[in-house]
PDB file of N, CA and C in Angstrom:
ATOM      1  N   GLN G   1       8.288   5.214  19.127  1.00  0.00           N
ATOM      2  CA  GLN G   1       8.915   4.740  17.888  1.00  0.00           C
ATOM      3  C   GLN G   1       7.812   4.375  16.894  1.00  0.00           C
ATOM      4  N   VAL G   2       7.885   4.978  15.708  1.00  0.00           N
ATOM      5  CA  VAL G   2       6.879   4.719  14.689  1.00  0.00           C
ATOM      6  C   VAL G   2       7.189   3.388  13.992  1.00  0.00           C
ATOM      7  N   GLN G   3       6.170   2.562  13.882  1.00  0.00           N
ATOM      8  CA  GLN G   3       6.308   1.299  13.158  1.00  0.00           C
ATOM      9  C   GLN G   3       5.132   1.131  12.201  1.00  0.00           C
ATOM     10  N   LEU G   4       5.454   0.651  11.004  1.00  0.00           N
ATOM     11  CA  LEU G   4       4.447   0.283  10.013  1.00  0.00           C
ATOM     12  C   LEU G   4       4.684  -1.177   9.654  1.00  0.00           C
ATOM     13  N   VAL G   5       3.651  -1.988   9.770  1.00  0.00           N
ATOM     14  CA  VAL G   5       3.793  -3.414   9.482  1.00  0.00           C
ATOM     15  C   VAL G   5       2.765  -3.816   8.434  1.00  0.00           C
ATOM     16  N   GLU G   6       3.269  -4.223   7.264  1.00  0.00           N
ATOM     17  CA  GLU G   6       2.400  -4.669   6.178  1.00  0.00           C
ATOM     18  C   GLU G   6       2.158  -6.167   6.266  1.00  0.00           C
ATOM     19  N   SER G   7       1.021  -6.590   5.757  1.00  0.00           N
ATOM     20  CA  SER G   7       0.704  -8.014   5.646  1.00  0.00           C
ATOM     21  C   SER G   7      -0.293  -8.212   4.514  1.00  0.00           C
ATOM     22  N   GLY G   8      -0.495  -9.476   4.153  1.00  0.00           N
ATOM     23  CA  GLY G   8      -1.513  -9.796   3.162  1.00  0.00           C
ATOM     24  C   GLY G   8      -0.985 -10.157   1.791  1.00  0.00           C
ATOM     25  N   GLY G   9       0.316 -10.056   1.593  1.00  0.00           N
ATOM     26  CA  GLY G   9       0.878 -10.432   0.303  1.00  0.00           C
ATOM     27  C   GLY G   9       0.862 -11.934   0.113  1.00  0.00           C
ATOM     28  N   GLY G  10       1.222 -12.344  -1.100  1.00  0.00           N
ATOM     29  CA  GLY G  10       1.266 -13.772  -1.393  1.00  0.00           C
ATOM     30  C   GLY G  10       1.285 -14.030  -2.874  1.00  0.00           C
ATOM     31  N   LEU G  11       1.060 -15.296  -3.220  1.00  0.00           N
ATOM     32  CA  LEU G  11       1.021 -15.728  -4.613  1.00  0.00           C
ATOM     33  C   LEU G  11      -0.439 -15.860  -5.040  1.00  0.00           C
ATOM     34  N   VAL G  12      -0.777 -15.263  -6.167  1.00  0.00           N
ATOM     35  CA  VAL G  12      -2.145 -15.308  -6.665  1.00  0.00           C
ATOM     36  C   VAL G  12      -2.118 -15.463  -8.176  1.00  0.00           C
ATOM     37  N   GLN G  13      -3.132 -16.107  -8.709  1.00  0.00           N
ATOM     38  CA  GLN G  13      -3.217 -16.270 -10.164  1.00  0.00           C
ATOM     39  C   GLN G  13      -3.708 -14.984 -10.823  1.00  0.00           C
ATOM     40  N   PRO G  14      -3.371 -14.795 -12.079  1.00  0.00           N
ATOM     41  CA  PRO G  14      -3.909 -13.624 -12.799  1.00  0.00           C
ATOM     42  C   PRO G  14      -5.434 -13.582 -12.717  1.00  0.00           C
ATOM     43  N   GLY G  15      -5.934 -12.367 -12.490  1.00  0.00           N
ATOM     44  CA  GLY G  15      -7.371 -12.184 -12.304  1.00  0.00           C
ATOM     45  C   GLY G  15      -7.827 -12.293 -10.869  1.00  0.00           C
ATOM     46  N   GLY G  16      -6.943 -12.743 -10.008  1.00  0.00           N
ATOM     47  CA  GLY G  16      -7.294 -12.923  -8.604  1.00  0.00           C
ATOM     48  C   GLY G  16      -7.245 -11.632  -7.798  1.00  0.00           C
ATOM     49  N   SER G  17      -7.475 -11.787  -6.495  1.00  0.00           N
ATOM     50  CA  SER G  17      -7.538 -10.633  -5.588  1.00  0.00           C
ATOM     51  C   SER G  17      -6.691 -10.873  -4.344  1.00  0.00           C
ATOM     52  N   LEU G  18      -6.214  -9.787  -3.801  1.00  0.00           N
ATOM     53  CA  LEU G  18      -5.542  -9.781  -2.502  1.00  0.00           C
ATOM     54  C   LEU G  18      -5.921  -8.496  -1.786  1.00  0.00           C
ATOM     55  N   ARG G  19      -5.884  -8.538  -0.460  1.00  0.00           N
ATOM     56  CA  ARG G  19      -6.039  -7.319   0.325  1.00  0.00           C
ATOM     57  C   ARG G  19      -4.827  -7.153   1.224  1.00  0.00           C
ATOM     58  N   LEU G  20      -4.116  -6.070   1.018  1.00  0.00           N
ATOM     59  CA  LEU G  20      -2.966  -5.739   1.857  1.00  0.00           C
ATOM     60  C   LEU G  20      -3.417  -4.866   3.019  1.00  0.00           C
ATOM     61  N   SER G  21      -2.753  -5.052   4.149  1.00  0.00           N
ATOM     62  CA  SER G  21      -3.007  -4.239   5.338  1.00  0.00           C
ATOM     63  C   SER G  21      -1.695  -3.643   5.824  1.00  0.00           C
ATOM     64  N   CYS G  22      -1.783  -2.479   6.415  1.00  0.00           N
ATOM     65  CA  CYS G  22      -0.613  -1.831   7.019  1.00  0.00           C
ATOM     66  C   CYS G  22      -1.073  -1.226   8.336  1.00  0.00           C
ATOM     67  N   VAL G  23      -0.526  -1.737   9.423  1.00  0.00           N
ATOM     68  CA  VAL G  23      -0.877  -1.264  10.756  1.00  0.00           C
ATOM     69  C   VAL G  23       0.210  -0.340  11.271  1.00  0.00           C
ATOM     70  N   ALA G  24      -0.196   0.824  11.748  1.00  0.00           N
ATOM     71  CA  ALA G  24       0.748   1.805  12.275  1.00  0.00           C
ATOM     72  C   ALA G  24       0.691   1.832  13.797  1.00  0.00           C
ATOM     73  N   SER G  25       1.833   2.052  14.409  1.00  0.00           N
ATOM     74  CA  SER G  25       1.900   2.202  15.856  1.00  0.00           C
ATOM     75  C   SER G  25       2.909   3.278  16.199  1.00  0.00           C
ATOM     76  N   GLY G  26       2.760   3.862  17.390  1.00  0.00           N
ATOM     77  CA  GLY G  26       3.712   4.857  17.842  1.00  0.00           C
ATOM     78  C   GLY G  26       3.455   6.255  17.326  1.00  0.00           C
ATOM     79  N   ILE G  27       2.270   6.464  16.741  1.00  0.00           N
ATOM     80  CA  ILE G  27       1.975   7.759  16.143  1.00  0.00           C
ATOM     81  C   ILE G  27       0.460   7.910  16.042  1.00  0.00           C
ATOM     82  N   ILE G  28      -0.004   9.166  15.976  1.00  0.00           N
ATOM     83  CA  ILE G  28      -1.437   9.407  15.835  1.00  0.00           C
ATOM     84  C   ILE G  28      -1.825   9.153  14.388  1.00  0.00           C
ATOM     85  N   PHE G  29      -2.468   8.018  14.151  1.00  0.00           N
ATOM     86  CA  PHE G  29      -2.713   7.556  12.788  1.00  0.00           C
ATOM     87  C   PHE G  29      -3.580   8.527  12.002  1.00  0.00           C
ATOM     88  N   SER G  30      -4.576   9.111  12.645  1.00  0.00           N
ATOM     89  CA  SER G  30      -5.505   9.974  11.908  1.00  0.00           C
ATOM     90  C   SER G  30      -4.840  11.227  11.360  1.00  0.00           C
ATOM     91  N   SER G  31      -3.659  11.546  11.829  1.00  0.00           N
ATOM     92  CA  SER G  31      -2.935  12.731  11.359  1.00  0.00           C
ATOM     93  C   SER G  31      -2.054  12.451  10.154  1.00  0.00           C
ATOM     94  N   LEU G  32      -2.022  11.193   9.725  1.00  0.00           N
ATOM     95  CA  LEU G  32      -1.106  10.769   8.684  1.00  0.00           C
ATOM     96  C   LEU G  32      -1.781  10.653   7.329  1.00  0.00           C
ATOM     97  N   ALA G  33      -1.111  11.159   6.295  1.00  0.00           N
ATOM     98  CA  ALA G  33      -1.461  10.779   4.932  1.00  0.00           C
ATOM     99  C   ALA G  33      -0.788   9.437   4.662  1.00  0.00           C
ATOM    100  N   MET G  34      -1.515   8.516   4.072  1.00  0.00           N
ATOM    101  CA  MET G  34      -1.003   7.162   3.868  1.00  0.00           C
ATOM    102  C   MET G  34      -0.948   6.832   2.383  1.00  0.00           C
ATOM    103  N   SER G  35       0.055   6.062   2.015  1.00  0.00           N
ATOM    104  CA  SER G  35       0.228   5.681   0.617  1.00  0.00           C
ATOM    105  C   SER G  35       0.710   4.249   0.528  1.00  0.00           C
ATOM    106  N   TRP G  36       0.448   3.654  -0.610  1.00  0.00           N
ATOM    107  CA  TRP G  36       1.036   2.378  -0.979  1.00  0.00           C
ATOM    108  C   TRP G  36       1.953   2.603  -2.183  1.00  0.00           C
ATOM    109  N   TYR G  37       3.131   2.048  -2.097  1.00  0.00           N
ATOM    110  CA  TYR G  37       4.106   2.044  -3.185  1.00  0.00           C
ATOM    111  C   TYR G  37       4.412   0.591  -3.527  1.00  0.00           C
ATOM    112  N   ARG G  38       5.038   0.412  -4.685  1.00  0.00           N
ATOM    113  CA  ARG G  38       5.530  -0.916  -5.036  1.00  0.00           C
ATOM    114  C   ARG G  38       6.840  -0.803  -5.790  1.00  0.00           C
ATOM    115  N   GLN G  39       7.611  -1.869  -5.696  1.00  0.00           N
ATOM    116  CA  GLN G  39       8.895  -1.911  -6.392  1.00  0.00           C
ATOM    117  C   GLN G  39       9.091  -3.301  -6.969  1.00  0.00           C
ATOM    118  N   ALA G  40       9.154  -3.353  -8.273  1.00  0.00           N
ATOM    119  CA  ALA G  40       9.418  -4.610  -8.967  1.00  0.00           C
ATOM    120  C   ALA G  40      10.920  -4.771  -9.154  1.00  0.00           C
ATOM    121  N   PRO G  41      11.405  -6.001  -9.354  1.00  0.00           N
ATOM    122  CA  PRO G  41      12.849  -6.215  -9.535  1.00  0.00           C
ATOM    123  C   PRO G  41      13.393  -5.382 -10.679  1.00  0.00           C
ATOM    124  N   GLY G  42      14.468  -4.667 -10.406  1.00  0.00           N
ATOM    125  CA  GLY G  42      15.115  -3.870 -11.432  1.00  0.00           C
ATOM    126  C   GLY G  42      14.420  -2.577 -11.786  1.00  0.00           C
ATOM    127  N   LYS G  43      13.370  -2.235 -11.049  1.00  0.00           N
ATOM    128  CA  LYS G  43      12.629  -1.021 -11.343  1.00  0.00           C
ATOM    129  C   LYS G  43      12.615  -0.095 -10.133  1.00  0.00           C
ATOM    130  N   GLN G  44      12.285   1.167 -10.403  1.00  0.00           N
ATOM    131  CA  GLN G  44      12.198   2.132  -9.321  1.00  0.00           C
ATOM    132  C   GLN G  44      10.897   1.936  -8.537  1.00  0.00           C
ATOM    133  N   ARG G  45      10.934   2.337  -7.294  1.00  0.00           N
ATOM    134  CA  ARG G  45       9.722   2.309  -6.485  1.00  0.00           C
ATOM    135  C   ARG G  45       8.721   3.318  -7.066  1.00  0.00           C
ATOM    136  N   GLU G  46       7.462   2.888  -7.156  1.00  0.00           N
ATOM    137  CA  GLU G  46       6.448   3.757  -7.738  1.00  0.00           C
ATOM    138  C   GLU G  46       5.238   3.875  -6.825  1.00  0.00           C
ATOM    139  N   LEU G  47       4.599   5.033  -6.889  1.00  0.00           N
ATOM    140  CA  LEU G  47       3.401   5.279  -6.105  1.00  0.00           C
ATOM    141  C   LEU G  47       2.221   4.539  -6.730  1.00  0.00           C
ATOM    142  N   VAL G  48       1.480   3.817  -5.904  1.00  0.00           N
ATOM    143  CA  VAL G  48       0.320   3.068  -6.372  1.00  0.00           C
ATOM    144  C   VAL G  48      -0.970   3.788  -6.013  1.00  0.00           C
ATOM    145  N   ALA G  49      -1.109   4.182  -4.751  1.00  0.00           N
ATOM    146  CA  ALA G  49      -2.341   4.816  -4.296  1.00  0.00           C
ATOM    147  C   ALA G  49      -2.073   5.600  -3.033  1.00  0.00           C
ATOM    148  N   SER G  50      -2.876   6.648  -2.826  1.00  0.00           N
ATOM    149  CA  SER G  50      -2.742   7.478  -1.635  1.00  0.00           C
ATOM    150  C   SER G  50      -4.106   7.788  -1.064  1.00  0.00           C
ATOM    151  N   ILE G  51      -4.125   8.013   0.255  1.00  0.00           N
ATOM    152  CA  ILE G  51      -5.359   8.456   0.910  1.00  0.00           C
ATOM    153  C   ILE G  51      -4.985   9.529   1.927  1.00  0.00           C
ATOM    154  N   ALA G  52      -5.667  10.651   1.838  1.00  0.00           N
ATOM    155  CA  ALA G  52      -5.372  11.777   2.711  1.00  0.00           C
ATOM    156  C   ALA G  52      -6.059  11.597   4.069  1.00  0.00           C
ATOM    157  N   THR G  53      -5.732  12.484   4.989  1.00  0.00           N
ATOM    158  CA  THR G  53      -6.347  12.403   6.312  1.00  0.00           C
ATOM    159  C   THR G  53      -7.866  12.541   6.237  1.00  0.00           C
ATOM    160  N   GLY G  54      -8.336  13.310   5.276  1.00  0.00           N
ATOM    161  CA  GLY G  54      -9.781  13.497   5.112  1.00  0.00           C
ATOM    162  C   GLY G  54     -10.469  12.418   4.312  1.00  0.00           C
ATOM    163  N   GLY G  55      -9.660  11.497   3.750  1.00  0.00           N
ATOM    164  CA  GLY G  55     -10.241  10.368   3.033  1.00  0.00           C
ATOM    165  C   GLY G  55     -10.204  10.454   1.519  1.00  0.00           C
ATOM    166  N   SER G  56      -9.752  11.577   0.971  1.00  0.00           N
ATOM    167  CA  SER G  56      -9.664  11.652  -0.484  1.00  0.00           C
ATOM    168  C   SER G  56      -8.562  10.724  -0.985  1.00  0.00           C
ATOM    169  N   THR G  57      -8.784  10.153  -2.156  1.00  0.00           N
ATOM    170  CA  THR G  57      -7.883   9.126  -2.675  1.00  0.00           C
ATOM    171  C   THR G  57      -7.371   9.490  -4.054  1.00  0.00           C
ATOM    172  N   SER G  58      -6.248   8.898  -4.419  1.00  0.00           N
ATOM    173  CA  SER G  58      -5.706   9.030  -5.760  1.00  0.00           C
ATOM    174  C   SER G  58      -4.987   7.744  -6.115  1.00  0.00           C
ATOM    175  N   TYR G  59      -4.890   7.468  -7.426  1.00  0.00           N
ATOM    176  CA  TYR G  59      -4.346   6.201  -7.904  1.00  0.00           C
ATOM    177  C   TYR G  59      -3.453   6.407  -9.107  1.00  0.00           C
ATOM    178  N   ALA G  60      -2.489   5.516  -9.247  1.00  0.00           N
ATOM    179  CA  ALA G  60      -1.727   5.454 -10.478  1.00  0.00           C
ATOM    180  C   ALA G  60      -2.651   4.976 -11.594  1.00  0.00           C
ATOM    181  N   ASP G  61      -2.398   5.465 -12.800  1.00  0.00           N
ATOM    182  CA  ASP G  61      -3.247   5.081 -13.927  1.00  0.00           C
ATOM    183  C   ASP G  61      -3.282   3.564 -14.121  1.00  0.00           C
ATOM    184  N   SER G  62      -2.177   2.918 -13.842  1.00  0.00           N
ATOM    185  CA  SER G  62      -2.061   1.476 -14.097  1.00  0.00           C
ATOM    186  C   SER G  62      -2.963   0.634 -13.194  1.00  0.00           C
ATOM    187  N   VAL G  63      -3.452   1.217 -12.089  1.00  0.00           N
ATOM    188  CA  VAL G  63      -4.278   0.437 -11.155  1.00  0.00           C
ATOM    189  C   VAL G  63      -5.685   0.979 -10.997  1.00  0.00           C
ATOM    190  N   LYS G  64      -5.987   2.097 -11.641  1.00  0.00           N
ATOM    191  CA  LYS G  64      -7.325   2.688 -11.520  1.00  0.00           C
ATOM    192  C   LYS G  64      -8.390   1.701 -11.958  1.00  0.00           C
ATOM    193  N   GLY G  65      -9.436   1.611 -11.154  1.00  0.00           N
ATOM    194  CA  GLY G  65     -10.528   0.694 -11.451  1.00  0.00           C
ATOM    195  C   GLY G  65     -10.297  -0.718 -10.961  1.00  0.00           C
ATOM    196  N   ARG G  66      -9.083  -1.022 -10.522  1.00  0.00           N
ATOM    197  CA  ARG G  66      -8.775  -2.378 -10.025  1.00  0.00           C
ATOM    198  C   ARG G  66      -8.417  -2.377  -8.540  1.00  0.00           C
ATOM    199  N   PHE G  67      -7.717  -1.332  -8.089  1.00  0.00           N
ATOM    200  CA  PHE G  67      -7.261  -1.252  -6.703  1.00  0.00           C
ATOM    201  C   PHE G  67      -8.080  -0.198  -5.963  1.00  0.00           C
ATOM    202  N   THR G  68      -8.269  -0.441  -4.659  1.00  0.00           N
ATOM    203  CA  THR G  68      -8.960   0.518  -3.808  1.00  0.00           C
ATOM    204  C   THR G  68      -8.197   0.672  -2.498  1.00  0.00           C
ATOM    205  N   ILE G  69      -7.857   1.922  -2.173  1.00  0.00           N
ATOM    206  CA  ILE G  69      -7.200   2.214  -0.905  1.00  0.00           C
ATOM    207  C   ILE G  69      -8.254   2.713   0.075  1.00  0.00           C
ATOM    208  N   SER G  70      -8.123   2.297   1.333  1.00  0.00           N
ATOM    209  CA  SER G  70      -9.050   2.751   2.371  1.00  0.00           C
ATOM    210  C   SER G  70      -8.310   2.781   3.699  1.00  0.00           C
ATOM    211  N   ARG G  71      -8.909   3.425   4.670  1.00  0.00           N
ATOM    212  CA  ARG G  71      -8.285   3.521   5.991  1.00  0.00           C
ATOM    213  C   ARG G  71      -9.337   3.344   7.070  1.00  0.00           C
ATOM    214  N   ASP G  72      -8.887   2.794   8.190  1.00  0.00           N
ATOM    215  CA  ASP G  72      -9.717   2.657   9.382  1.00  0.00           C
ATOM    216  C   ASP G  72      -8.937   3.279  10.527  1.00  0.00           C
ATOM    217  N   ASN G  73      -9.263   4.509  10.859  1.00  0.00           N
ATOM    218  CA  ASN G  73      -8.507   5.217  11.890  1.00  0.00           C
ATOM    219  C   ASN G  73      -8.659   4.556  13.261  1.00  0.00           C
ATOM    220  N   ALA G  74      -9.777   3.907  13.499  1.00  0.00           N
ATOM    221  CA  ALA G  74      -9.975   3.228  14.782  1.00  0.00           C
ATOM    222  C   ALA G  74      -9.039   2.038  14.947  1.00  0.00           C
ATOM    223  N   LYS G  75      -8.601   1.479  13.821  1.00  0.00           N
ATOM    224  CA  LYS G  75      -7.702   0.321  13.854  1.00  0.00           C
ATOM    225  C   LYS G  75      -6.285   0.681  13.456  1.00  0.00           C
ATOM    226  N   ASN G  76      -6.030   1.971  13.233  1.00  0.00           N
ATOM    227  CA  ASN G  76      -4.686   2.413  12.820  1.00  0.00           C
ATOM    228  C   ASN G  76      -4.193   1.659  11.589  1.00  0.00           C
ATOM    229  N   THR G  77      -5.099   1.434  10.653  1.00  0.00           N
ATOM    230  CA  THR G  77      -4.786   0.554   9.532  1.00  0.00           C
ATOM    231  C   THR G  77      -5.193   1.185   8.195  1.00  0.00           C
ATOM    232  N   VAL G  78      -4.339   0.997   7.211  1.00  0.00           N
ATOM    233  CA  VAL G  78      -4.659   1.341   5.830  1.00  0.00           C
ATOM    234  C   VAL G  78      -4.669   0.047   5.026  1.00  0.00           C
ATOM    235  N   TYR G  79      -5.592  -0.021   4.084  1.00  0.00           N
ATOM    236  CA  TYR G  79      -5.761  -1.231   3.275  1.00  0.00           C
ATOM    237  C   TYR G  79      -5.535  -0.918   1.798  1.00  0.00           C
ATOM    238  N   LEU G  80      -5.181  -1.947   1.063  1.00  0.00           N
ATOM    239  CA  LEU G  80      -5.156  -1.867  -0.391  1.00  0.00           C
ATOM    240  C   LEU G  80      -5.841  -3.120  -0.921  1.00  0.00           C
ATOM    241  N   GLN G  81      -7.060  -2.949  -1.407  1.00  0.00           N
ATOM    242  CA  GLN G  81      -7.787  -4.038  -2.029  1.00  0.00           C
ATOM    243  C   GLN G  81      -7.387  -4.095  -3.493  1.00  0.00           C
ATOM    244  N   MET G  82      -6.871  -5.226  -3.920  1.00  0.00           N
ATOM    245  CA  MET G  82      -6.359  -5.386  -5.271  1.00  0.00           C
ATOM    246  C   MET G  82      -7.172  -6.469  -5.973  1.00  0.00           C
ATOM    247  N   ASN G  83      -7.894  -6.068  -6.996  1.00  0.00           N
ATOM    248  CA  ASN G  83      -8.693  -6.989  -7.800  1.00  0.00           C
ATOM    249  C   ASN G  83      -8.159  -7.032  -9.224  1.00  0.00           C
ATOM    250  N   GLY G  84      -8.519  -8.064  -9.945  1.00  0.00           N
ATOM    251  CA  GLY G  84      -8.074  -8.161 -11.325  1.00  0.00           C
ATOM    252  C   GLY G  84      -6.571  -8.113 -11.478  1.00  0.00           C
ATOM    253  N   LEU G  85      -5.871  -8.814 -10.606  1.00  0.00           N
ATOM    254  CA  LEU G  85      -4.409  -8.733 -10.601  1.00  0.00           C
ATOM    255  C   LEU G  85      -3.808  -9.271 -11.893  1.00  0.00           C
ATOM    256  N   LYS G  86      -2.722  -8.623 -12.297  1.00  0.00           N
ATOM    257  CA  LYS G  86      -2.007  -8.961 -13.517  1.00  0.00           C
ATOM    258  C   LYS G  86      -0.571  -9.323 -13.166  1.00  0.00           C
ATOM    259  N   PRO G  87       0.101 -10.074 -14.027  1.00  0.00           N
ATOM    260  CA  PRO G  87       1.516 -10.397 -13.751  1.00  0.00           C
ATOM    261  C   PRO G  87       2.376  -9.149 -13.534  1.00  0.00           C
ATOM    262  N   GLU G  88       2.055  -8.078 -14.210  1.00  0.00           N
ATOM    263  CA  GLU G  88       2.842  -6.855 -14.049  1.00  0.00           C
ATOM    264  C   GLU G  88       2.608  -6.160 -12.707  1.00  0.00           C
ATOM    265  N   ASP G  89       1.666  -6.644 -11.913  1.00  0.00           N
ATOM    266  CA  ASP G  89       1.489  -6.129 -10.556  1.00  0.00           C
ATOM    267  C   ASP G  89       2.454  -6.780  -9.566  1.00  0.00           C
ATOM    268  N   THR G  90       3.206  -7.770 -10.027  1.00  0.00           N
ATOM    269  CA  THR G  90       4.172  -8.441  -9.168  1.00  0.00           C
ATOM    270  C   THR G  90       5.226  -7.456  -8.673  1.00  0.00           C
ATOM    271  N   ALA G  91       5.384  -7.370  -7.366  1.00  0.00           N
ATOM    272  CA  ALA G  91       6.311  -6.406  -6.764  1.00  0.00           C
ATOM    273  C   ALA G  91       6.295  -6.594  -5.249  1.00  0.00           C
ATOM    274  N   VAL G  92       7.221  -5.926  -4.599  1.00  0.00           N
ATOM    275  CA  VAL G  92       7.134  -5.745  -3.153  1.00  0.00           C
ATOM    276  C   VAL G  92       6.338  -4.471  -2.914  1.00  0.00           C
ATOM    277  N   TYR G  93       5.313  -4.577  -2.081  1.00  0.00           N
ATOM    278  CA  TYR G  93       4.440  -3.450  -1.792  1.00  0.00           C
ATOM    279  C   TYR G  93       4.781  -2.888  -0.409  1.00  0.00           C
ATOM    280  N   PHE G  94       4.943  -1.570  -0.376  1.00  0.00           N
ATOM    281  CA  PHE G  94       5.315  -0.859   0.844  1.00  0.00           C
ATOM    282  C   PHE G  94       4.225   0.145   1.206  1.00  0.00           C
ATOM    283  N   CYS G  95       3.979   0.324   2.480  1.00  0.00           N
ATOM    284  CA  CYS G  95       3.141   1.444   2.880  1.00  0.00           C
ATOM    285  C   CYS G  95       4.026   2.552   3.422  1.00  0.00           C
ATOM    286  N   LYS G  96       3.554   3.764   3.230  1.00  0.00           N
ATOM    287  CA  LYS G  96       4.267   4.941   3.689  1.00  0.00           C
ATOM    288  C   LYS G  96       3.299   5.837   4.449  1.00  0.00           C
ATOM    289  N   ALA G  97       3.766   6.340   5.564  1.00  0.00           N
ATOM    290  CA  ALA G  97       3.018   7.308   6.351  1.00  0.00           C
ATOM    291  C   ALA G  97       3.741   8.635   6.305  1.00  0.00           C
ATOM    292  N   LYS G  98       2.963   9.709   6.203  1.00  0.00           N
ATOM    293  CA  LYS G  98       3.589  11.019   6.078  1.00  0.00           C
ATOM    294  C   LYS G  98       2.913  12.018   6.991  1.00  0.00           C
ATOM    295  N   ASN G  99       3.708  12.703   7.815  1.00  0.00           N
ATOM    296  CA  ASN G  99       3.271  13.962   8.410  1.00  0.00           C
ATOM    297  C   ASN G  99       4.353  14.973   8.057  1.00  0.00           C
ATOM    298  N   ASP G 100       5.164  15.405   9.011  1.00  0.00           N
ATOM    299  CA  ASP G 100       6.339  16.213   8.650  1.00  0.00           C
ATOM    300  C   ASP G 100       7.486  15.326   8.179  1.00  0.00           C
ATOM    301  N   TYR G 101       7.338  14.052   8.398  1.00  0.00           N
ATOM    302  CA  TYR G 101       8.356  13.069   8.019  1.00  0.00           C
ATOM    303  C   TYR G 101       7.698  11.950   7.228  1.00  0.00           C
ATOM    304  N   ASN G 102       8.532  11.165   6.584  1.00  0.00           N
ATOM    305  CA  ASN G 102       8.070   9.962   5.912  1.00  0.00           C
ATOM    306  C   ASN G 102       8.486   8.737   6.703  1.00  0.00           C
ATOM    307  N   TYR G 103       7.573   7.802   6.857  1.00  0.00           N
ATOM    308  CA  TYR G 103       7.856   6.544   7.535  1.00  0.00           C
ATOM    309  C   TYR G 103       7.464   5.412   6.587  1.00  0.00           C
ATOM    310  N   TRP G 104       8.311   4.374   6.561  1.00  0.00           N
ATOM    311  CA  TRP G 104       8.090   3.255   5.647  1.00  0.00           C
ATOM    312  C   TRP G 104       7.976   1.946   6.397  1.00  0.00           C
ATOM    313  N   GLY G 105       7.158   1.060   5.847  1.00  0.00           N
ATOM    314  CA  GLY G 105       7.124  -0.304   6.325  1.00  0.00           C
ATOM    315  C   GLY G 105       8.202  -1.135   5.654  1.00  0.00           C
ATOM    316  N   GLN G 106       8.229  -2.435   6.019  1.00  0.00           N
ATOM    317  CA  GLN G 106       9.278  -3.311   5.510  1.00  0.00           C
ATOM    318  C   GLN G 106       8.907  -3.959   4.176  1.00  0.00           C
ATOM    319  N   GLY G 107       7.653  -3.877   3.806  1.00  0.00           N
ATOM    320  CA  GLY G 107       7.204  -4.415   2.524  1.00  0.00           C
ATOM    321  C   GLY G 107       6.608  -5.802   2.628  1.00  0.00           C
ATOM    322  N   THR G 108       5.741  -6.110   1.666  1.00  0.00           N
ATOM    323  CA  THR G 108       5.160  -7.441   1.559  1.00  0.00           C
ATOM    324  C   THR G 108       5.151  -7.836   0.080  1.00  0.00           C
ATOM    325  N   GLN G 109       5.547  -9.072  -0.192  1.00  0.00           N
ATOM    326  CA  GLN G 109       5.694  -9.530  -1.573  1.00  0.00           C
ATOM    327  C   GLN G 109       4.340  -9.927  -2.152  1.00  0.00           C
ATOM    328  N   VAL G 110       4.064  -9.437  -3.343  1.00  0.00           N
ATOM    329  CA  VAL G 110       2.898  -9.855  -4.123  1.00  0.00           C
ATOM    330  C   VAL G 110       3.408 -10.449  -5.430  1.00  0.00           C
ATOM    331  N   THR G 111       3.027 -11.684  -5.689  1.00  0.00           N
ATOM    332  CA  THR G 111       3.417 -12.361  -6.917  1.00  0.00           C
ATOM    333  C   THR G 111       2.167 -12.820  -7.644  1.00  0.00           C
ATOM    334  N   VAL G 112       2.040 -12.386  -8.888  1.00  0.00           N
ATOM    335  CA  VAL G 112       0.894 -12.758  -9.713  1.00  0.00           C
ATOM    336  C   VAL G 112       1.404 -13.652 -10.838  1.00  0.00           C
ATOM    337  N   SER G 113       1.036 -14.913 -10.763  1.00  0.00           N
ATOM    338  CA  SER G 113       1.562 -15.888 -11.721  1.00  0.00           C
ATOM    339  C   SER G 113       0.651 -17.091 -11.776  1.00  0.00           C
ATOM    340  N   SER G 114       0.591 -17.693 -12.955  1.00  0.00           N
ATOM    341  CA  SER G 114      -0.160 -18.931 -13.109  1.00  0.00           C
ATOM    342  C   SER G 114       0.752 -20.138 -12.937  1.00  0.00           C
TER     343      SER G 114
END
């Protein structure tokens, strides 16, 4: 059974940093393309960042230069380092794993507020 468990969310002031983690189990992690999505209240879920099996990355324009996605295949974990957080980054953040199927985690809340 494939499971994705996110952690690392919380409340942070504008300009602050958080690092999200997503641990995968029940599947060969190195074979997965991994992504982070977010969904703010009343808005559609949007792609934030992706990392391919080979390590190439891509980012939404809104987070370029502030967020960094990385993976540690030995730990079955994908990370999202978020710096320079803004109130508009407030959302539930989800990780997604993809091979022939898509698998989603349960999400972790990130709130950016003073």
